[in-house]
Amino acid sequence: MQTVLITGCSSGFGLETARLFLERGWKVIATMRTPHDGILPPSEHLRILPLDVTDDASIRAALAAAGPIDVLVNNAGFGAMSIFEAQSMATARELFDTNTLGTMAMTHAVLPQFRERGQGTIVNVTSIVTARAFPLLAVYAASKAAVDMFSASLALELAPLGVRVKLVQPGRSPSTSFGANAKARTQGGIPDAYAGFAQQVFAGMSLDAPVTEAADVAEAVWRAATDPAAPLRIAAGADAVALALAVSE
């Protein structure tokens, strides 16, 4: 039986991905900053562990408790939606600490066991915002774009060792708490000089358009983890797939 460790499983993409892997017969190590009982169906193949990807000691403890794994899914992260001028550098650093450096730290920690076994898969969940520029997401997109290029470079380094690296790029997902949390981090509101522009952006987001569901992301992660022929970048969700195709044309 293969084992997957997934970060950021308290809700949304991570929770749905953990559920899918359990249903398909994998051993699942579901991690989150504060474990919650009952969020996943009871199973002898499930372990829920505390993990803060910004804390080296927490990473070491979680991996020691998890034991050997076959797949690492770096899903933990958060969003922040704001005019850049209104965004604090504290939030910018927090975004990079979690979204970018947290992904790197987890990857760095599991590489020795993958290298020694000559196999393993790393799946990094980023965002389709790395495919095209979007307003109000400058710092968030930068944190995810860094992971995108990190993953592409790392894939080249690890391929000769038998270790695969894949990217899953979700689109906008109103059904999860991600967007609401991102808006909640709009500190100090929108400066008056940007108000009209920001209103247009928010209005566009409310239009009836294709979106990404958590199940789309879980299926994309499953493909990344189990299909050796999968491409480096896998768009997840109707909107993400459409944008990826448009950009590639």
Short mmCIF file of C-alpha atoms in Angstrom, two decimals:
data_model
loop_
_atom_site.label_atom_id
_atom_site.label_comp_id
_atom_site.label_asym_id
_atom_site.label_seq_id
_atom_site.Cartn_x
_atom_site.Cartn_y
_atom_site.Cartn_z
CA MET A 1 0.00 0.00 0.00
CA GLN A 2 1.37 3.41 -0.97
CA THR A 3 1.44 6.37 1.38
CA VAL A 4 0.77 10.03 0.63
CA LEU A 5 1.44 12.95 2.95
CA ILE A 6 -0.71 15.99 2.22
CA THR A 7 -0.23 19.41 3.81
CA GLY A 8 -3.07 21.84 4.46
CA CYS A 9 -5.86 19.29 4.95
CA SER A 10 -8.12 21.25 7.29
CA SER A 11 -10.41 22.30 4.43
CA GLY A 12 -10.76 22.82 0.69
CA PHE A 13 -8.35 21.23 -1.75
CA GLY A 14 -6.29 19.39 0.85
CA LEU A 15 -9.28 17.88 2.61
CA GLU A 16 -10.85 16.71 -0.66
CA THR A 17 -7.53 15.28 -1.84
CA ALA A 18 -7.09 13.33 1.39
CA ARG A 19 -10.61 11.96 1.04
CA LEU A 20 -10.00 10.86 -2.56
CA PHE A 21 -6.74 9.04 -1.81
CA LEU A 22 -8.39 7.25 1.11
CA GLU A 23 -11.27 6.13 -1.10
CA ARG A 24 -8.79 4.76 -3.63
CA GLY A 25 -6.93 2.59 -1.17
CA TRP A 26 -3.93 4.66 -0.14
CA LYS A 27 -2.53 5.24 3.30
CA VAL A 28 -3.04 8.96 3.98
CA ILE A 29 -1.10 11.23 6.30
CA ALA A 30 -3.32 14.32 6.49
CA THR A 31 -1.59 17.29 8.09
CA MET A 32 -2.79 20.66 9.30
CA ARG A 33 -1.72 23.29 11.82
CA THR A 34 -4.48 22.35 14.27
CA PRO A 35 -5.86 18.82 13.82
CA HIS A 36 -9.64 18.45 13.88
CA ASP A 37 -11.38 15.19 14.70
CA GLY A 38 -14.13 14.00 12.39
CA ILE A 39 -13.22 15.97 9.27
CA LEU A 40 -12.35 12.72 7.46
CA PRO A 41 -14.05 9.34 7.68
CA PRO A 42 -12.47 7.00 10.24
CA SER A 43 -10.01 4.59 8.64
CA GLU A 44 -7.13 2.39 9.75
CA HIS A 45 -5.26 3.89 6.78
CA LEU A 46 -5.61 7.49 7.98
CA ARG A 47 -3.39 9.50 10.30
CA ILE A 48 -3.98 13.16 11.09
CA LEU A 49 -0.87 14.99 12.25
CA PRO A 50 -0.12 18.56 13.33
CA LEU A 51 2.19 20.42 10.96
CA ASP A 52 3.25 24.02 10.49
CA VAL A 53 5.24 24.20 7.25
CA THR A 54 6.94 27.41 8.41
CA ASP A 55 8.47 25.68 11.46
CA ASP A 56 11.45 23.35 10.97
CA ALA A 57 10.86 21.51 14.25
CA SER A 58 7.23 20.90 13.31
CA ILE A 59 8.30 19.52 9.93
CA ARG A 60 10.84 17.15 11.52
CA ALA A 61 8.28 15.91 14.05
CA ALA A 62 5.58 15.30 11.44
CA LEU A 63 7.89 13.39 9.10
CA ALA A 64 9.26 11.30 11.97
CA ALA A 65 5.71 10.38 12.98
CA ALA A 66 4.66 9.70 9.39
CA GLY A 67 7.43 7.26 8.55
CA PRO A 68 8.32 6.48 4.91
CA ILE A 69 6.08 8.07 2.29
CA ASP A 70 5.73 7.62 -1.47
CA VAL A 71 4.15 10.95 -2.40
CA LEU A 72 4.36 14.42 -0.89
CA VAL A 73 1.57 16.86 -1.75
CA ASN A 74 2.49 20.44 -0.88
CA ASN A 75 -0.93 22.04 -0.64
CA ALA A 76 -0.66 24.25 2.46
CA GLY A 77 -0.94 27.93 1.67
CA PHE A 78 -3.12 31.01 1.82
CA GLY A 79 -4.13 33.90 -0.40
CA ALA A 80 -4.17 37.65 -0.01
CA MET A 81 -6.13 39.91 -2.33
CA SER A 82 -5.23 43.57 -2.24
CA ILE A 83 -3.85 46.53 -4.07
CA PHE A 84 -0.11 46.12 -3.65
CA GLU A 85 0.37 49.61 -2.19
CA ALA A 86 -2.12 48.75 0.56
CA GLN A 87 -0.52 45.42 1.41
CA SER A 88 1.89 45.30 4.33
CA MET A 89 5.33 43.82 3.99
CA ALA A 90 4.49 41.63 6.99
CA THR A 91 1.75 39.96 4.96
CA ALA A 92 4.05 39.67 1.95
CA ARG A 93 6.65 37.89 4.07
CA GLU A 94 3.99 35.63 5.56
CA LEU A 95 2.81 34.68 2.08
CA PHE A 96 6.29 33.73 0.96
CA ASP A 97 7.07 31.97 4.25
CA THR A 98 4.05 29.68 3.84
CA ASN A 99 3.40 29.39 0.12
CA THR A 100 6.98 29.38 -1.15
CA LEU A 101 9.47 28.61 1.62
CA GLY A 102 7.06 26.19 3.31
CA THR A 103 6.87 24.19 0.08
CA MET A 104 10.65 24.25 -0.26
CA ALA A 105 11.15 23.23 3.37
CA MET A 106 8.84 20.22 3.08
CA THR A 107 10.45 19.18 -0.19
CA HIS A 108 13.94 19.54 1.27
CA ALA A 109 12.96 17.39 4.25
CA VAL A 110 11.62 14.44 2.21
CA LEU A 111 14.27 14.39 -0.53
CA PRO A 112 16.78 12.19 1.36
CA GLN A 113 14.33 9.29 1.66
CA PHE A 114 13.21 9.63 -1.97
CA ARG A 115 16.80 9.78 -3.21
CA GLU A 116 17.85 6.75 -1.15
CA ARG A 117 14.94 4.66 -2.49
CA GLY A 118 15.33 5.94 -6.05
CA GLN A 119 11.65 6.80 -6.29
CA GLY A 120 9.02 9.21 -5.02
CA THR A 121 6.74 11.95 -6.25
CA ILE A 122 6.38 15.58 -5.17
CA VAL A 123 3.17 17.37 -6.14
CA ASN A 124 3.12 21.12 -5.59
CA VAL A 125 -0.28 22.82 -5.67
CA THR A 126 0.15 26.35 -7.01
CA SER A 127 -2.38 28.39 -9.01
CA ILE A 128 -3.35 29.19 -12.57
CA VAL A 129 -2.61 32.84 -11.72
CA THR A 130 0.98 31.97 -12.60
CA ALA A 131 -0.09 31.58 -16.25
CA ARG A 132 -1.30 35.16 -16.70
CA ALA A 133 -1.17 38.39 -14.73
CA PHE A 134 -4.20 39.23 -12.57
CA PRO A 135 -4.74 42.45 -10.59
CA LEU A 136 -5.01 42.53 -6.79
CA LEU A 137 -2.92 39.35 -6.57
CA ALA A 138 0.60 40.65 -7.11
CA VAL A 139 2.26 39.20 -4.01
CA TYR A 140 0.20 36.01 -3.92
CA ALA A 141 0.92 35.33 -7.59
CA ALA A 142 4.61 36.01 -7.03
CA SER A 143 4.71 33.49 -4.19
CA LYS A 144 3.13 30.84 -6.41
CA ALA A 145 5.19 31.72 -9.51
CA ALA A 146 8.31 31.13 -7.43
CA VAL A 147 7.07 27.62 -6.63
CA ASP A 148 6.32 27.08 -10.31
CA MET A 149 9.91 27.75 -11.40
CA PHE A 150 11.34 26.00 -8.35
CA SER A 151 9.39 22.89 -9.33
CA ALA A 152 10.41 23.05 -12.99
CA SER A 153 14.09 23.31 -12.09
CA LEU A 154 13.83 20.66 -9.37
CA ALA A 155 12.16 18.23 -11.79
CA LEU A 156 15.28 18.35 -13.97
CA GLU A 157 17.57 17.71 -10.99
CA LEU A 158 15.58 14.78 -9.65
CA ALA A 159 14.61 12.95 -12.85
CA PRO A 160 17.95 11.08 -13.04
CA LEU A 161 17.31 9.83 -9.49
CA GLY A 162 13.86 8.42 -10.31
CA VAL A 163 12.00 11.13 -8.39
CA ARG A 164 9.16 13.00 -10.13
CA VAL A 165 7.98 16.58 -9.53
CA LYS A 166 4.57 17.82 -10.74
CA LEU A 167 2.54 21.03 -10.48
CA VAL A 168 -1.23 21.28 -10.05
CA GLN A 169 -2.66 24.68 -10.99
CA PRO A 170 -6.20 25.29 -9.69
CA GLY A 171 -8.40 28.15 -10.84
CA ARG A 172 -10.79 30.29 -8.79
CA SER A 173 -12.77 28.22 -6.30
CA PRO A 174 -15.65 30.12 -4.63
CA SER A 175 -16.92 26.91 -3.00
CA THR A 176 -13.87 26.80 -0.72
CA SER A 177 -12.90 29.25 2.00
CA PHE A 178 -9.75 30.28 0.13
CA GLY A 179 -11.22 33.31 -1.63
CA ALA A 180 -13.03 34.58 1.45
CA ASN A 181 -9.83 34.28 3.47
CA ALA A 182 -7.91 36.14 0.76
CA LYS A 183 -10.39 39.03 0.79
CA ALA A 184 -10.27 39.09 4.58
CA ARG A 185 -6.58 39.92 4.35
CA THR A 186 -7.26 43.11 2.41
CA GLN A 187 -5.75 45.31 5.06
CA GLY A 188 -6.88 48.87 5.47
CA GLY A 189 -9.32 48.67 2.59
CA ILE A 190 -8.68 49.90 -0.95
CA PRO A 191 -7.00 53.32 -1.27
CA ASP A 192 -9.29 55.90 -2.86
CA ALA A 193 -7.07 56.29 -5.91
CA TYR A 194 -7.65 52.60 -6.76
CA ALA A 195 -11.30 52.31 -5.70
CA GLY A 196 -12.91 52.44 -9.13
CA PHE A 197 -10.47 49.96 -10.60
CA ALA A 198 -10.87 47.56 -7.69
CA GLN A 199 -14.67 47.70 -7.94
CA GLN A 200 -14.41 46.65 -11.59
CA VAL A 201 -12.19 43.72 -10.66
CA PHE A 202 -14.52 42.54 -7.90
CA ALA A 203 -17.52 42.92 -10.22
CA GLY A 204 -15.84 40.70 -12.78
CA MET A 205 -15.32 38.00 -10.17
CA SER A 206 -19.04 37.92 -9.41
CA LEU A 207 -20.01 37.12 -13.00
CA ASP A 208 -21.34 33.67 -13.87
CA ALA A 209 -18.24 31.94 -15.24
CA PRO A 210 -16.53 28.55 -15.01
CA VAL A 211 -14.80 27.89 -11.70
CA THR A 212 -12.73 25.22 -10.00
CA GLU A 213 -14.21 22.72 -7.57
CA ALA A 214 -12.20 21.00 -4.86
CA ALA A 215 -12.91 17.67 -6.56
CA ASP A 216 -11.20 18.96 -9.72
CA VAL A 217 -8.02 19.64 -7.76
CA ALA A 218 -8.13 16.27 -6.00
CA GLU A 219 -8.40 14.47 -9.34
CA ALA A 220 -5.51 16.51 -10.76
CA VAL A 221 -3.35 15.66 -7.74
CA TRP A 222 -4.27 11.99 -8.15
CA ARG A 223 -3.17 12.11 -11.79
CA ALA A 224 0.07 13.85 -10.86
CA ALA A 225 0.79 11.23 -8.19
CA THR A 226 -0.12 8.12 -10.16
CA ASP A 227 0.48 8.81 -13.86
CA PRO A 228 4.19 8.79 -14.80
CA ALA A 229 3.26 10.25 -18.20
CA ALA A 230 1.49 13.28 -16.72
CA PRO A 231 2.90 16.65 -17.80
CA LEU A 232 4.82 18.89 -15.41
CA ARG A 233 1.89 21.34 -15.16
CA ILE A 234 -1.69 20.12 -14.74
CA ALA A 235 -4.49 22.70 -14.80
CA ALA A 236 -7.34 21.85 -12.41
CA GLY A 237 -10.87 23.17 -12.95
CA ALA A 238 -12.79 24.39 -15.98
CA ASP A 239 -11.53 27.96 -15.72
CA ALA A 240 -7.92 26.87 -15.21
CA VAL A 241 -8.03 24.46 -18.15
CA ALA A 242 -9.50 27.15 -20.42
CA LEU A 243 -6.84 29.67 -19.41
CA ALA A 244 -4.02 27.16 -19.82
CA LEU A 245 -5.22 26.36 -23.33
CA ALA A 246 -5.56 30.04 -24.22
CA VAL A 247 -2.06 30.82 -23.01
CA SER A 248 -0.57 27.89 -24.93
CA GLU A 249 -2.12 28.96 -28.25
#
